[in-house]
């Protein structure tokens, strides 16, 4: 979560919002089988929280535009909201088997985030909704790709009782990128979303070894390959959806013109 007293990154090195997820462990096949049903109450809560987040981020945008940083109340609420939604998403995408608690502050939960709200570039704040478009497209393609084959992933975890390491790596990379996208969009971070394909083994936190399976997130060749597959499938799905929408729109326009001509004569 947000620690206002956290130390700043080393000079010359940009600090990115961090996501901590433990190594893949054995999961209950019963909770895997009913995962979507179990999450219905969480979906409702996230939806309600997102409504409040909309108004908070609007107020926060004006505050950041004039002061160069989010107001403290906005930073705290949005940090809690992003942490909550990230925990729900990690549980939904089978990264962990522990049910997310119904609260913002959950230090005991295996999925944790670390953001450090601070100084913001006012110009970047003003054009935030435009600047974030490329990242929004990337995270949308990633989501489409993962969900297009989610039934296969669900069957694999259901059969094995755990998530295979390559699937874990690729899924964690997607969840982390979406979390970083949210942190940037909601002005919790000035760092543009990056690091989709993870880090190298030497990119451990200063002063120690790896904090978790995702800090640093080191993808194997199989994990990278699977992530590329998700990207390709997502891009194809996005393209197919765009073409279908365009064709449907053209057909509607043609039908409308035909009705006008028919009524004229």
PDB file of N, CA and C in Angstrom, residues 103-173:
ATOM      1  N   UNK A 103     -11.898  -5.129   2.457  1.00  0.00           N
ATOM      2  CA  UNK A 103     -11.365  -3.913   3.067  1.00  0.00           C
ATOM      3  C   UNK A 103     -10.161  -3.434   2.264  1.00  0.00           C
ATOM      4  N   UNK A 104      -9.836  -2.149   2.429  1.00  0.00           N
ATOM      5  CA  UNK A 104      -8.709  -1.571   1.723  1.00  0.00           C
ATOM      6  C   UNK A 104      -7.380  -2.064   2.292  1.00  0.00           C
ATOM      7  N   UNK A 105      -7.250  -1.998   3.599  1.00  0.00           N
ATOM      8  CA  UNK A 105      -5.987  -2.340   4.245  1.00  0.00           C
ATOM      9  C   UNK A 105      -5.946  -3.838   4.532  1.00  0.00           C
ATOM     10  N   UNK A 106      -5.104  -4.558   3.786  1.00  0.00           N
ATOM     11  CA  UNK A 106      -5.012  -6.012   3.946  1.00  0.00           C
ATOM     12  C   UNK A 106      -3.559  -6.447   3.830  1.00  0.00           C
ATOM     13  N   UNK A 107      -2.711  -6.070   4.810  1.00  0.00           N
ATOM     14  CA  UNK A 107      -1.277  -6.402   4.718  1.00  0.00           C
ATOM     15  C   UNK A 107      -0.990  -7.892   4.792  1.00  0.00           C
ATOM     16  N   UNK A 108      -1.949  -8.659   5.327  1.00  0.00           N
ATOM     17  CA  UNK A 108      -1.733 -10.109   5.443  1.00  0.00           C
ATOM     18  C   UNK A 108      -2.072 -10.860   4.162  1.00  0.00           C
ATOM     19  N   UNK A 109      -2.721 -10.197   3.208  1.00  0.00           N
ATOM     20  CA  UNK A 109      -3.120 -10.874   1.977  1.00  0.00           C
ATOM     21  C   UNK A 109      -1.893 -11.117   1.102  1.00  0.00           C
ATOM     22  N   UNK A 110      -1.819 -12.271   0.425  1.00  0.00           N
ATOM     23  CA  UNK A 110      -0.607 -12.594  -0.349  1.00  0.00           C
ATOM     24  C   UNK A 110      -0.324 -11.675  -1.530  1.00  0.00           C
ATOM     25  N   UNK A 111      -1.343 -10.987  -2.044  1.00  0.00           N
ATOM     26  CA  UNK A 111      -1.133 -10.051  -3.154  1.00  0.00           C
ATOM     27  C   UNK A 111      -1.099  -8.639  -2.584  1.00  0.00           C
ATOM     28  N   UNK A 112       0.015  -7.932  -2.787  1.00  0.00           N
ATOM     29  CA  UNK A 112       0.171  -6.586  -2.237  1.00  0.00           C
ATOM     30  C   UNK A 112       0.722  -5.649  -3.314  1.00  0.00           C
ATOM     31  N   UNK A 113       0.385  -4.379  -3.164  1.00  0.00           N
ATOM     32  CA  UNK A 113       0.910  -3.363  -4.077  1.00  0.00           C
ATOM     33  C   UNK A 113       1.719  -2.349  -3.284  1.00  0.00           C
ATOM     34  N   UNK A 114       2.590  -1.644  -3.980  1.00  0.00           N
ATOM     35  CA  UNK A 114       3.323  -0.534  -3.375  1.00  0.00           C
ATOM     36  C   UNK A 114       3.367   0.618  -4.368  1.00  0.00           C
ATOM     37  N   UNK A 115       2.721   1.698  -4.006  1.00  0.00           N
ATOM     38  CA  UNK A 115       2.762   2.918  -4.817  1.00  0.00           C
ATOM     39  C   UNK A 115       3.298   4.049  -3.960  1.00  0.00           C
ATOM     40  N   UNK A 116       3.891   5.029  -4.596  1.00  0.00           N
ATOM     41  CA  UNK A 116       4.485   6.156  -3.886  1.00  0.00           C
ATOM     42  C   UNK A 116       4.025   7.470  -4.524  1.00  0.00           C
ATOM     43  N   UNK A 117       2.796   7.902  -4.227  1.00  0.00           N
ATOM     44  CA  UNK A 117       2.321   9.166  -4.791  1.00  0.00           C
ATOM     45  C   UNK A 117       3.265  10.302  -4.429  1.00  0.00           C
ATOM     46  N   UNK A 118       3.540  11.146  -5.391  1.00  0.00           N
ATOM     47  CA  UNK A 118       4.478  12.249  -5.143  1.00  0.00           C
ATOM     48  C   UNK A 118       4.285  13.364  -6.139  1.00  0.00           C
ATOM     49  N   UNK A 119       5.362  14.043  -6.459  1.00  0.00           N
ATOM     50  CA  UNK A 119       5.298  15.174  -7.377  1.00  0.00           C
ATOM     51  C   UNK A 119       4.880  14.722  -8.772  1.00  0.00           C
ATOM     52  N   UNK A 120       4.043  15.535  -9.417  1.00  0.00           N
ATOM     53  CA  UNK A 120       3.544  15.244 -10.760  1.00  0.00           C
ATOM     54  C   UNK A 120       3.834  16.412 -11.688  1.00  0.00           C
ATOM     55  N   UNK A 121       4.070  16.096 -12.946  1.00  0.00           N
ATOM     56  CA  UNK A 121       4.242  17.120 -13.969  1.00  0.00           C
ATOM     57  C   UNK A 121       2.860  17.665 -14.332  1.00  0.00           C
ATOM     58  N   UNK A 122       2.655  18.960 -14.142  1.00  0.00           N
ATOM     59  CA  UNK A 122       1.322  19.537 -14.378  1.00  0.00           C
ATOM     60  C   UNK A 122       0.875  19.387 -15.824  1.00  0.00           C
ATOM     61  N   UNK A 123       1.816  19.501 -16.752  1.00  0.00           N
ATOM     62  CA  UNK A 123       1.469  19.338 -18.163  1.00  0.00           C
ATOM     63  C   UNK A 123       1.013  17.910 -18.440  1.00  0.00           C
ATOM     64  N   UNK A 124       1.706  16.933 -17.841  1.00  0.00           N
ATOM     65  CA  UNK A 124       1.319  15.532 -18.008  1.00  0.00           C
ATOM     66  C   UNK A 124      -0.022  15.261 -17.346  1.00  0.00           C
ATOM     67  N   UNK A 125      -0.312  15.948 -16.248  1.00  0.00           N
ATOM     68  CA  UNK A 125      -1.613  15.810 -15.590  1.00  0.00           C
ATOM     69  C   UNK A 125      -2.713  16.350 -16.496  1.00  0.00           C
ATOM     70  N   UNK A 126      -2.469  17.507 -17.101  1.00  0.00           N
ATOM     71  CA  UNK A 126      -3.480  18.147 -17.956  1.00  0.00           C
ATOM     72  C   UNK A 126      -3.845  17.245 -19.142  1.00  0.00           C
ATOM     73  N   UNK A 127      -2.830  16.584 -19.733  1.00  0.00           N
ATOM     74  CA  UNK A 127      -3.071  15.748 -20.911  1.00  0.00           C
ATOM     75  C   UNK A 127      -3.122  14.249 -20.561  1.00  0.00           C
ATOM     76  N   UNK A 128      -3.390  13.938 -19.287  1.00  0.00           N
ATOM     77  CA  UNK A 128      -3.335  12.553 -18.834  1.00  0.00           C
ATOM     78  C   UNK A 128      -4.206  11.627 -19.674  1.00  0.00           C
ATOM     79  N   UNK A 129      -5.428  12.019 -19.947  1.00  0.00           N
ATOM     80  CA  UNK A 129      -6.369  11.147 -20.639  1.00  0.00           C
ATOM     81  C   UNK A 129      -5.922  10.857 -22.072  1.00  0.00           C
ATOM     82  N   UNK A 130      -5.109  11.747 -22.643  1.00  0.00           N
ATOM     83  CA  UNK A 130      -4.570  11.531 -23.990  1.00  0.00           C
ATOM     84  C   UNK A 130      -3.295  10.695 -23.917  1.00  0.00           C
ATOM     85  N   UNK A 131      -2.437  11.033 -22.977  1.00  0.00           N
ATOM     86  CA  UNK A 131      -1.168  10.314 -22.838  1.00  0.00           C
ATOM     87  C   UNK A 131      -1.369   8.843 -22.517  1.00  0.00           C
ATOM     88  N   UNK A 132      -2.437   8.520 -21.828  1.00  0.00           N
ATOM     89  CA  UNK A 132      -2.636   7.155 -21.360  1.00  0.00           C
ATOM     90  C   UNK A 132      -3.224   6.242 -22.444  1.00  0.00           C
ATOM     91  N   UNK A 133      -3.629   6.799 -23.580  1.00  0.00           N
ATOM     92  CA  UNK A 133      -4.291   6.003 -24.626  1.00  0.00           C
ATOM     93  C   UNK A 133      -3.452   4.808 -25.087  1.00  0.00           C
ATOM     94  N   UNK A 134      -2.150   4.970 -25.418  1.00  0.00           N
ATOM     95  CA  UNK A 134      -1.371   3.790 -25.838  1.00  0.00           C
ATOM     96  C   UNK A 134      -1.345   2.685 -24.785  1.00  0.00           C
ATOM     97  N   UNK A 135      -1.162   3.064 -23.516  1.00  0.00           N
ATOM     98  CA  UNK A 135      -1.153   2.067 -22.436  1.00  0.00           C
ATOM     99  C   UNK A 135      -2.517   1.420 -22.276  1.00  0.00           C
ATOM    100  N   UNK A 136      -3.580   2.198 -22.480  1.00  0.00           N
ATOM    101  CA  UNK A 136      -4.933   1.655 -22.384  1.00  0.00           C
ATOM    102  C   UNK A 136      -5.171   0.603 -23.467  1.00  0.00           C
ATOM    103  N   UNK A 137      -4.660   0.870 -24.666  1.00  0.00           N
ATOM    104  CA  UNK A 137      -4.807  -0.093 -25.764  1.00  0.00           C
ATOM    105  C   UNK A 137      -4.027  -1.366 -25.456  1.00  0.00           C
ATOM    106  N   UNK A 138      -2.810  -1.208 -24.950  1.00  0.00           N
ATOM    107  CA  UNK A 138      -1.977  -2.376 -24.634  1.00  0.00           C
ATOM    108  C   UNK A 138      -2.640  -3.245 -23.567  1.00  0.00           C
ATOM    109  N   UNK A 139      -3.095  -2.617 -22.472  1.00  0.00           N
ATOM    110  CA  UNK A 139      -3.707  -3.414 -21.417  1.00  0.00           C
ATOM    111  C   UNK A 139      -5.036  -4.016 -21.868  1.00  0.00           C
ATOM    112  N   UNK A 140      -5.727  -3.339 -22.788  1.00  0.00           N
ATOM    113  CA  UNK A 140      -6.957  -3.902 -23.334  1.00  0.00           C
ATOM    114  C   UNK A 140      -6.690  -5.127 -24.197  1.00  0.00           C
ATOM    115  N   UNK A 141      -5.645  -5.048 -25.033  1.00  0.00           N
ATOM    116  CA  UNK A 141      -5.252  -6.188 -25.873  1.00  0.00           C
ATOM    117  C   UNK A 141      -4.812  -7.367 -25.003  1.00  0.00           C
ATOM    118  N   UNK A 142      -4.043  -7.084 -23.962  1.00  0.00           N
ATOM    119  CA  UNK A 142      -3.599  -8.137 -23.046  1.00  0.00           C
ATOM    120  C   UNK A 142      -4.783  -8.833 -22.388  1.00  0.00           C
ATOM    121  N   UNK A 143      -5.741  -8.030 -21.941  1.00  0.00           N
ATOM    122  CA  UNK A 143      -6.921  -8.604 -21.311  1.00  0.00           C
ATOM    123  C   UNK A 143      -7.731  -9.451 -22.270  1.00  0.00           C
ATOM    124  N   UNK A 144      -7.914  -8.957 -23.496  1.00  0.00           N
ATOM    125  CA  UNK A 144      -8.644  -9.726 -24.507  1.00  0.00           C
ATOM    126  C   UNK A 144      -7.959 -11.060 -24.788  1.00  0.00           C
ATOM    127  N   UNK A 145      -6.633 -11.016 -24.910  1.00  0.00           N
ATOM    128  CA  UNK A 145      -5.887 -12.232 -25.196  1.00  0.00           C
ATOM    129  C   UNK A 145      -5.991 -13.257 -24.080  1.00  0.00           C
ATOM    130  N   UNK A 146      -5.879 -12.786 -22.825  1.00  0.00           N
ATOM    131  CA  UNK A 146      -5.955 -13.725 -21.698  1.00  0.00           C
ATOM    132  C   UNK A 146      -7.343 -14.339 -21.597  1.00  0.00           C
ATOM    133  N   UNK A 147      -8.366 -13.502 -21.697  1.00  0.00           N
ATOM    134  CA  UNK A 147      -9.727 -14.005 -21.538  1.00  0.00           C
ATOM    135  C   UNK A 147     -10.187 -14.862 -22.711  1.00  0.00           C
ATOM    136  N   UNK A 148      -9.598 -14.659 -23.881  1.00  0.00           N
ATOM    137  CA  UNK A 148      -9.965 -15.474 -25.039  1.00  0.00           C
ATOM    138  C   UNK A 148      -9.632 -16.949 -24.819  1.00  0.00           C
ATOM    139  N   UNK A 149      -8.581 -17.200 -24.026  1.00  0.00           N
ATOM    140  CA  UNK A 149      -8.180 -18.589 -23.761  1.00  0.00           C
ATOM    141  C   UNK A 149      -8.315 -18.918 -22.278  1.00  0.00           C
ATOM    142  N   UNK A 150      -9.085 -18.107 -21.553  1.00  0.00           N
ATOM    143  CA  UNK A 150      -9.203 -18.292 -20.104  1.00  0.00           C
ATOM    144  C   UNK A 150      -9.818 -19.637 -19.739  1.00  0.00           C
ATOM    145  N   UNK A 151     -10.699 -20.144 -20.593  1.00  0.00           N
ATOM    146  CA  UNK A 151     -11.327 -21.436 -20.290  1.00  0.00           C
ATOM    147  C   UNK A 151     -10.275 -22.548 -20.262  1.00  0.00           C
ATOM    148  N   UNK A 152      -9.312 -22.467 -21.185  1.00  0.00           N
ATOM    149  CA  UNK A 152      -8.229 -23.460 -21.205  1.00  0.00           C
ATOM    150  C   UNK A 152      -7.375 -23.324 -19.948  1.00  0.00           C
ATOM    151  N   UNK A 153      -7.051 -22.078 -19.574  1.00  0.00           N
ATOM    152  CA  UNK A 153      -6.268 -21.844 -18.362  1.00  0.00           C
ATOM    153  C   UNK A 153      -7.001 -22.386 -17.138  1.00  0.00           C
ATOM    154  N   UNK A 154      -8.292 -22.142 -17.078  1.00  0.00           N
ATOM    155  CA  UNK A 154      -9.116 -22.613 -15.961  1.00  0.00           C
ATOM    156  C   UNK A 154      -9.085 -24.135 -15.879  1.00  0.00           C
ATOM    157  N   UNK A 155      -9.199 -24.795 -17.042  1.00  0.00           N
ATOM    158  CA  UNK A 155      -9.161 -26.260 -17.057  1.00  0.00           C
ATOM    159  C   UNK A 155      -7.802 -26.787 -16.594  1.00  0.00           C
ATOM    160  N   UNK A 156      -6.740 -26.130 -17.008  1.00  0.00           N
ATOM    161  CA  UNK A 156      -5.392 -26.560 -16.621  1.00  0.00           C
ATOM    162  C   UNK A 156      -5.214 -26.472 -15.110  1.00  0.00           C
ATOM    163  N   UNK A 157      -5.610 -25.330 -14.531  1.00  0.00           N
ATOM    164  CA  UNK A 157      -5.480 -25.160 -13.079  1.00  0.00           C
ATOM    165  C   UNK A 157      -6.409 -26.114 -12.341  1.00  0.00           C
ATOM    166  N   UNK A 158      -7.598 -26.327 -12.879  1.00  0.00           N
ATOM    167  CA  UNK A 158      -8.554 -27.243 -12.252  1.00  0.00           C
ATOM    168  C   UNK A 158      -8.013 -28.668 -12.256  1.00  0.00           C
ATOM    169  N   UNK A 159      -7.384 -29.071 -13.341  1.00  0.00           N
ATOM    170  CA  UNK A 159      -6.863 -30.439 -13.465  1.00  0.00           C
ATOM    171  C   UNK A 159      -5.608 -30.638 -12.618  1.00  0.00           C
ATOM    172  N   UNK A 160      -4.681 -29.664 -12.683  1.00  0.00           N
ATOM    173  CA  UNK A 160      -3.413 -29.794 -11.970  1.00  0.00           C
ATOM    174  C   UNK A 160      -3.506 -29.406 -10.496  1.00  0.00           C
ATOM    175  N   UNK A 161      -4.482 -28.559 -10.182  1.00  0.00           N
ATOM    176  CA  UNK A 161      -4.591 -28.067  -8.813  1.00  0.00           C
ATOM    177  C   UNK A 161      -3.632 -26.934  -8.513  1.00  0.00           C
ATOM    178  N   UNK A 162      -2.951 -26.417  -9.515  1.00  0.00           N
ATOM    179  CA  UNK A 162      -2.046 -25.287  -9.370  1.00  0.00           C
ATOM    180  C   UNK A 162      -1.787 -24.681 -10.739  1.00  0.00           C
ATOM    181  N   UNK A 163      -1.288 -23.462 -10.754  1.00  0.00           N
ATOM    182  CA  UNK A 163      -1.002 -22.785 -12.023  1.00  0.00           C
ATOM    183  C   UNK A 163       0.427 -23.100 -12.455  1.00  0.00           C
ATOM    184  N   UNK A 164       0.613 -23.634 -13.672  1.00  0.00           N
ATOM    185  CA  UNK A 164       1.975 -23.880 -14.166  1.00  0.00           C
ATOM    186  C   UNK A 164       2.792 -22.593 -14.185  1.00  0.00           C
ATOM    187  N   UNK A 165       4.078 -22.727 -13.958  1.00  0.00           N
ATOM    188  CA  UNK A 165       4.945 -21.559 -13.830  1.00  0.00           C
ATOM    189  C   UNK A 165       4.876 -20.618 -15.041  1.00  0.00           C
ATOM    190  N   UNK A 166       4.962 -21.092 -16.299  1.00  0.00           N
ATOM    191  CA  UNK A 166       4.890 -20.162 -17.440  1.00  0.00           C
ATOM    192  C   UNK A 166       3.572 -19.395 -17.476  1.00  0.00           C
ATOM    193  N   UNK A 167       2.472 -20.068 -17.167  1.00  0.00           N
ATOM    194  CA  UNK A 167       1.169 -19.399 -17.151  1.00  0.00           C
ATOM    195  C   UNK A 167       1.120 -18.379 -16.019  1.00  0.00           C
ATOM    196  N   UNK A 168       1.705 -18.721 -14.888  1.00  0.00           N
ATOM    197  CA  UNK A 168       1.777 -17.787 -13.762  1.00  0.00           C
ATOM    198  C   UNK A 168       2.551 -16.537 -14.154  1.00  0.00           C
ATOM    199  N   UNK A 169       3.695 -16.709 -14.791  1.00  0.00           N
ATOM    200  CA  UNK A 169       4.530 -15.572 -15.175  1.00  0.00           C
ATOM    201  C   UNK A 169       3.793 -14.644 -16.140  1.00  0.00           C
ATOM    202  N   UNK A 170       3.182 -15.223 -17.169  1.00  0.00           N
ATOM    203  CA  UNK A 170       2.485 -14.415 -18.170  1.00  0.00           C
ATOM    204  C   UNK A 170       1.283 -13.700 -17.563  1.00  0.00           C
ATOM    205  N   UNK A 171       0.539 -14.402 -16.698  1.00  0.00           N
ATOM    206  CA  UNK A 171      -0.635 -13.802 -16.059  1.00  0.00           C
ATOM    207  C   UNK A 171      -0.227 -12.697 -15.095  1.00  0.00           C
ATOM    208  N   UNK A 172       0.823 -12.946 -14.319  1.00  0.00           N
ATOM    209  CA  UNK A 172       1.316 -11.922 -13.386  1.00  0.00           C
ATOM    210  C   UNK A 172       1.789 -10.687 -14.137  1.00  0.00           C
ATOM    211  N   UNK A 173       2.411 -10.874 -15.302  1.00  0.00           N
ATOM    212  CA  UNK A 173       2.866  -9.743 -16.112  1.00  0.00           C
ATOM    213  C   UNK A 173       1.680  -8.894 -16.570  1.00  0.00           C
TER     214      UNK A 173
END
